[in-house]
Amino acid sequence: MRYLLTIIIVLLIYPSIILAQDNKNYCNDKQSWKEWSELAAKYPHDMELQTLHAIRIGLCKKIEEKTISFETAKKIFNQLHDSVIKNTETKYKIRKDNSKL
């Protein structure tokens, strides 16, 4: 349960780990890559986090190669990010409810 709460907090507190927020492209931001690397290393078994990290790498590569627009990549990443947060919150709520039984 603590694990899920930690992931929710990490994903909500660190806006700079998101691919793009407020139309800023973080693909070339060394600090945000450092934060992603640290999170990926700290939570190697968190498939949601690892998936987001891999998608971020791929989308940034595609932006660099000009095979996808920044706007499209931003939409893809943010939709996936929102989905991961909702799924994690749901899992946390289910575990919390089950622990009351």
Short mmCIF file of N, CA and C in Angstrom, two decimals:
data_model
loop_
_atom_site.label_atom_id
_atom_site.label_comp_id
_atom_site.label_asym_id
_atom_site.label_seq_id
_atom_site.Cartn_x
_atom_site.Cartn_y
_atom_site.Cartn_z
N MET A 1 0.83 -1.18 0.00
CA MET A 1 0.00 0.00 0.00
C MET A 1 0.87 1.25 0.00
N ARG A 2 1.90 1.23 0.78
CA ARG A 2 2.81 2.38 0.84
C ARG A 2 3.49 2.61 -0.51
N TYR A 3 3.78 1.51 -1.18
CA TYR A 3 4.41 1.56 -2.49
C TYR A 3 3.53 2.35 -3.47
N LEU A 4 2.24 2.03 -3.51
CA LEU A 4 1.33 2.72 -4.42
C LEU A 4 1.22 4.19 -4.07
N LEU A 5 1.13 4.50 -2.81
CA LEU A 5 1.04 5.89 -2.39
C LEU A 5 2.29 6.66 -2.79
N THR A 6 3.44 6.03 -2.65
CA THR A 6 4.71 6.66 -3.04
C THR A 6 4.70 7.01 -4.51
N ILE A 7 4.25 6.10 -5.35
CA ILE A 7 4.22 6.35 -6.79
C ILE A 7 3.26 7.49 -7.11
N ILE A 8 2.09 7.51 -6.49
CA ILE A 8 1.16 8.61 -6.72
C ILE A 8 1.81 9.94 -6.37
N ILE A 9 2.44 9.98 -5.22
CA ILE A 9 3.08 11.21 -4.76
C ILE A 9 4.19 11.62 -5.72
N VAL A 10 5.01 10.68 -6.12
CA VAL A 10 6.12 10.98 -7.04
C VAL A 10 5.58 11.55 -8.34
N LEU A 11 4.56 10.94 -8.90
CA LEU A 11 4.04 11.38 -10.18
C LEU A 11 3.33 12.73 -10.09
N LEU A 12 2.79 13.04 -8.94
CA LEU A 12 2.09 14.31 -8.78
C LEU A 12 3.01 15.45 -8.36
N ILE A 13 4.02 15.15 -7.57
CA ILE A 13 4.88 16.19 -7.02
C ILE A 13 5.94 16.64 -8.01
N TYR A 14 6.42 15.76 -8.85
CA TYR A 14 7.51 16.10 -9.75
C TYR A 14 7.00 16.46 -11.14
N PRO A 15 6.48 17.66 -11.32
CA PRO A 15 5.96 18.00 -12.65
C PRO A 15 7.04 18.01 -13.72
N SER A 16 8.28 18.24 -13.34
CA SER A 16 9.33 18.30 -14.36
C SER A 16 9.69 16.93 -14.92
N ILE A 17 9.15 15.86 -14.32
CA ILE A 17 9.42 14.54 -14.90
C ILE A 17 8.47 14.24 -16.05
N ILE A 18 7.47 15.07 -16.21
CA ILE A 18 6.53 14.88 -17.30
C ILE A 18 7.18 15.38 -18.59
N LEU A 19 6.83 14.76 -19.69
CA LEU A 19 7.40 15.15 -20.98
C LEU A 19 7.18 16.63 -21.25
N ALA A 20 5.99 17.10 -21.05
CA ALA A 20 5.70 18.50 -21.33
C ALA A 20 4.61 19.00 -20.40
N GLN A 21 4.87 20.08 -19.78
CA GLN A 21 3.88 20.72 -18.92
C GLN A 21 3.91 22.20 -19.26
N ASP A 22 2.76 22.78 -19.44
CA ASP A 22 2.67 24.19 -19.82
C ASP A 22 3.46 24.47 -21.09
N ASN A 23 3.41 23.54 -22.03
CA ASN A 23 4.06 23.66 -23.34
C ASN A 23 5.59 23.75 -23.28
N LYS A 24 6.18 23.40 -22.15
CA LYS A 24 7.64 23.34 -22.09
C LYS A 24 8.06 21.93 -22.49
N ASN A 25 9.00 21.85 -23.37
CA ASN A 25 9.53 20.57 -23.82
C ASN A 25 10.70 20.19 -22.90
N TYR A 26 10.51 19.11 -22.14
CA TYR A 26 11.54 18.65 -21.21
C TYR A 26 12.51 17.66 -21.84
N CYS A 27 12.37 17.39 -23.12
CA CYS A 27 13.24 16.42 -23.76
C CYS A 27 14.71 16.82 -23.71
N ASN A 28 14.99 18.10 -23.69
CA ASN A 28 16.38 18.56 -23.65
C ASN A 28 16.79 19.09 -22.28
N ASP A 29 15.98 18.81 -21.29
CA ASP A 29 16.23 19.30 -19.93
C ASP A 29 17.02 18.25 -19.15
N LYS A 30 18.29 18.53 -18.91
CA LYS A 30 19.17 17.57 -18.23
C LYS A 30 18.66 17.22 -16.83
N GLN A 31 18.10 18.20 -16.12
CA GLN A 31 17.60 17.95 -14.77
C GLN A 31 16.43 16.96 -14.78
N SER A 32 15.53 17.12 -15.74
CA SER A 32 14.39 16.19 -15.79
C SER A 32 14.84 14.78 -16.16
N TRP A 33 15.86 14.65 -17.03
CA TRP A 33 16.39 13.31 -17.35
C TRP A 33 17.05 12.69 -16.12
N LYS A 34 17.72 13.52 -15.34
CA LYS A 34 18.33 13.03 -14.10
C LYS A 34 17.26 12.51 -13.15
N GLU A 35 16.18 13.27 -13.01
CA GLU A 35 15.08 12.85 -12.14
C GLU A 35 14.46 11.54 -12.62
N TRP A 36 14.25 11.42 -13.92
CA TRP A 36 13.70 10.18 -14.48
C TRP A 36 14.63 9.00 -14.22
N SER A 37 15.91 9.21 -14.44
CA SER A 37 16.88 8.13 -14.23
C SER A 37 16.90 7.68 -12.77
N GLU A 38 16.84 8.64 -11.88
CA GLU A 38 16.83 8.32 -10.44
C GLU A 38 15.57 7.56 -10.06
N LEU A 39 14.42 7.99 -10.58
CA LEU A 39 13.17 7.28 -10.28
C LEU A 39 13.18 5.87 -10.85
N ALA A 40 13.65 5.73 -12.09
CA ALA A 40 13.69 4.41 -12.72
C ALA A 40 14.62 3.47 -11.96
N ALA A 41 15.73 4.00 -11.46
CA ALA A 41 16.66 3.18 -10.68
C ALA A 41 16.09 2.84 -9.31
N LYS A 42 15.39 3.78 -8.70
CA LYS A 42 14.84 3.59 -7.36
C LYS A 42 13.67 2.60 -7.36
N TYR A 43 12.91 2.57 -8.45
CA TYR A 43 11.73 1.70 -8.55
C TYR A 43 11.82 0.80 -9.78
N PRO A 44 12.81 -0.10 -9.81
CA PRO A 44 13.02 -0.92 -11.01
C PRO A 44 11.88 -1.90 -11.31
N HIS A 45 11.06 -2.21 -10.31
CA HIS A 45 9.99 -3.18 -10.52
C HIS A 45 8.63 -2.52 -10.71
N ASP A 46 8.60 -1.21 -10.76
CA ASP A 46 7.36 -0.49 -10.99
C ASP A 46 7.13 -0.40 -12.50
N MET A 47 6.28 -1.28 -12.99
CA MET A 47 6.07 -1.37 -14.43
C MET A 47 5.44 -0.10 -15.00
N GLU A 48 4.57 0.55 -14.25
CA GLU A 48 3.97 1.79 -14.75
C GLU A 48 5.04 2.87 -14.93
N LEU A 49 5.89 3.03 -13.94
CA LEU A 49 6.95 4.02 -14.02
C LEU A 49 7.93 3.68 -15.14
N GLN A 50 8.30 2.41 -15.24
CA GLN A 50 9.22 1.99 -16.29
C GLN A 50 8.61 2.21 -17.68
N THR A 51 7.30 1.97 -17.79
CA THR A 51 6.62 2.20 -19.06
C THR A 51 6.63 3.67 -19.42
N LEU A 52 6.30 4.54 -18.46
CA LEU A 52 6.33 5.97 -18.70
C LEU A 52 7.73 6.43 -19.12
N HIS A 53 8.74 5.89 -18.44
CA HIS A 53 10.12 6.26 -18.75
C HIS A 53 10.46 5.85 -20.19
N ALA A 54 10.11 4.63 -20.56
CA ALA A 54 10.40 4.13 -21.90
C ALA A 54 9.64 4.93 -22.96
N ILE A 55 8.39 5.23 -22.68
CA ILE A 55 7.59 6.03 -23.63
C ILE A 55 8.20 7.42 -23.78
N ARG A 56 8.63 8.00 -22.67
CA ARG A 56 9.25 9.34 -22.72
C ARG A 56 10.50 9.31 -23.60
N ILE A 57 11.33 8.29 -23.41
CA ILE A 57 12.55 8.15 -24.22
C ILE A 57 12.17 8.06 -25.70
N GLY A 58 11.21 7.21 -26.00
CA GLY A 58 10.81 7.02 -27.40
C GLY A 58 10.19 8.26 -28.01
N LEU A 59 9.34 8.93 -27.27
CA LEU A 59 8.71 10.14 -27.80
C LEU A 59 9.73 11.25 -28.02
N CYS A 60 10.64 11.41 -27.07
CA CYS A 60 11.68 12.43 -27.24
C CYS A 60 12.56 12.12 -28.46
N LYS A 61 12.85 10.85 -28.66
CA LYS A 61 13.64 10.44 -29.84
C LYS A 61 12.88 10.78 -31.12
N LYS A 62 11.58 10.50 -31.13
CA LYS A 62 10.77 10.79 -32.30
C LYS A 62 10.65 12.29 -32.55
N ILE A 63 10.56 13.09 -31.49
CA ILE A 63 10.54 14.54 -31.64
C ILE A 63 11.86 15.00 -32.26
N GLU A 64 12.96 14.46 -31.73
CA GLU A 64 14.30 14.81 -32.24
C GLU A 64 14.44 14.46 -33.72
N GLU A 65 13.90 13.31 -34.11
CA GLU A 65 13.97 12.86 -35.51
C GLU A 65 12.93 13.55 -36.40
N LYS A 66 12.06 14.33 -35.75
CA LYS A 66 10.99 15.04 -36.46
C LYS A 66 10.00 14.09 -37.14
N THR A 67 9.78 12.93 -36.50
CA THR A 67 8.79 11.98 -37.02
C THR A 67 7.47 12.08 -36.27
N ILE A 68 7.45 12.94 -35.25
CA ILE A 68 6.22 13.22 -34.51
C ILE A 68 6.32 14.66 -34.02
N SER A 69 5.19 15.33 -33.97
CA SER A 69 5.22 16.71 -33.49
C SER A 69 5.27 16.72 -31.96
N PHE A 70 5.79 17.80 -31.44
CA PHE A 70 5.83 17.98 -29.99
C PHE A 70 4.42 17.91 -29.41
N GLU A 71 3.47 18.53 -30.08
CA GLU A 71 2.09 18.56 -29.60
C GLU A 71 1.49 17.17 -29.52
N THR A 72 1.73 16.35 -30.54
CA THR A 72 1.22 14.98 -30.54
C THR A 72 1.90 14.16 -29.45
N ALA A 73 3.21 14.28 -29.32
CA ALA A 73 3.94 13.55 -28.29
C ALA A 73 3.44 13.95 -26.91
N LYS A 74 3.21 15.23 -26.72
CA LYS A 74 2.71 15.74 -25.44
C LYS A 74 1.35 15.11 -25.11
N LYS A 75 0.46 15.06 -26.08
CA LYS A 75 -0.86 14.46 -25.86
C LYS A 75 -0.74 12.98 -25.50
N ILE A 76 0.07 12.26 -26.24
CA ILE A 76 0.26 10.83 -25.99
C ILE A 76 0.78 10.60 -24.58
N PHE A 77 1.84 11.32 -24.24
CA PHE A 77 2.46 11.12 -22.93
C PHE A 77 1.51 11.52 -21.80
N ASN A 78 0.88 12.66 -21.93
CA ASN A 78 0.01 13.13 -20.86
C ASN A 78 -1.20 12.23 -20.66
N GLN A 79 -1.74 11.67 -21.75
CA GLN A 79 -2.85 10.71 -21.62
C GLN A 79 -2.39 9.46 -20.88
N LEU A 80 -1.22 8.95 -21.24
CA LEU A 80 -0.68 7.77 -20.57
C LEU A 80 -0.39 8.08 -19.10
N HIS A 81 0.20 9.21 -18.85
CA HIS A 81 0.52 9.64 -17.48
C HIS A 81 -0.75 9.71 -16.64
N ASP A 82 -1.80 10.35 -17.17
CA ASP A 82 -3.07 10.45 -16.45
C ASP A 82 -3.66 9.07 -16.18
N SER A 83 -3.56 8.19 -17.16
CA SER A 83 -4.07 6.83 -17.01
C SER A 83 -3.33 6.08 -15.91
N VAL A 84 -2.02 6.22 -15.86
CA VAL A 84 -1.22 5.56 -14.83
C VAL A 84 -1.61 6.08 -13.45
N ILE A 85 -1.79 7.38 -13.32
CA ILE A 85 -2.18 7.95 -12.03
C ILE A 85 -3.54 7.42 -11.60
N LYS A 86 -4.51 7.40 -12.52
CA LYS A 86 -5.85 6.90 -12.18
C LYS A 86 -5.79 5.43 -11.78
N ASN A 87 -5.05 4.62 -12.53
CA ASN A 87 -4.93 3.20 -12.20
C ASN A 87 -4.27 2.99 -10.84
N THR A 88 -3.25 3.76 -10.55
CA THR A 88 -2.55 3.64 -9.28
C THR A 88 -3.46 4.07 -8.14
N GLU A 89 -4.20 5.14 -8.33
CA GLU A 89 -5.15 5.58 -7.30
C GLU A 89 -6.21 4.53 -7.05
N THR A 90 -6.70 3.90 -8.11
CA THR A 90 -7.71 2.85 -7.98
C THR A 90 -7.15 1.66 -7.21
N LYS A 91 -5.93 1.23 -7.56
CA LYS A 91 -5.30 0.12 -6.84
C LYS A 91 -5.12 0.46 -5.36
N TYR A 92 -4.70 1.68 -5.10
CA TYR A 92 -4.51 2.12 -3.71
C TYR A 92 -5.83 2.08 -2.96
N LYS A 93 -6.90 2.58 -3.57
CA LYS A 93 -8.21 2.59 -2.92
C LYS A 93 -8.69 1.17 -2.65
N ILE A 94 -8.52 0.27 -3.62
CA ILE A 94 -8.95 -1.12 -3.45
C ILE A 94 -8.17 -1.76 -2.29
N ARG A 95 -6.86 -1.57 -2.27
CA ARG A 95 -6.06 -2.14 -1.18
C ARG A 95 -6.45 -1.56 0.17
N LYS A 96 -6.70 -0.28 0.19
CA LYS A 96 -7.11 0.39 1.42
C LYS A 96 -8.44 -0.15 1.91
N ASP A 97 -9.40 -0.29 0.98
CA ASP A 97 -10.70 -0.84 1.32
C ASP A 97 -10.61 -2.28 1.79
N ASN A 98 -9.76 -3.08 1.14
CA ASN A 98 -9.60 -4.48 1.53
C ASN A 98 -8.92 -4.61 2.89
N SER A 99 -8.09 -3.68 3.24
CA SER A 99 -7.42 -3.76 4.53
C SER A 99 -8.38 -3.45 5.69
N LYS A 100 -9.50 -2.85 5.38
CA LYS A 100 -10.51 -2.57 6.40
C LYS A 100 -11.36 -3.78 6.72
N LEU A 101 -11.33 -4.79 5.85
CA LEU A 101 -12.16 -5.99 6.05
C LEU A 101 -11.67 -6.84 7.16
#
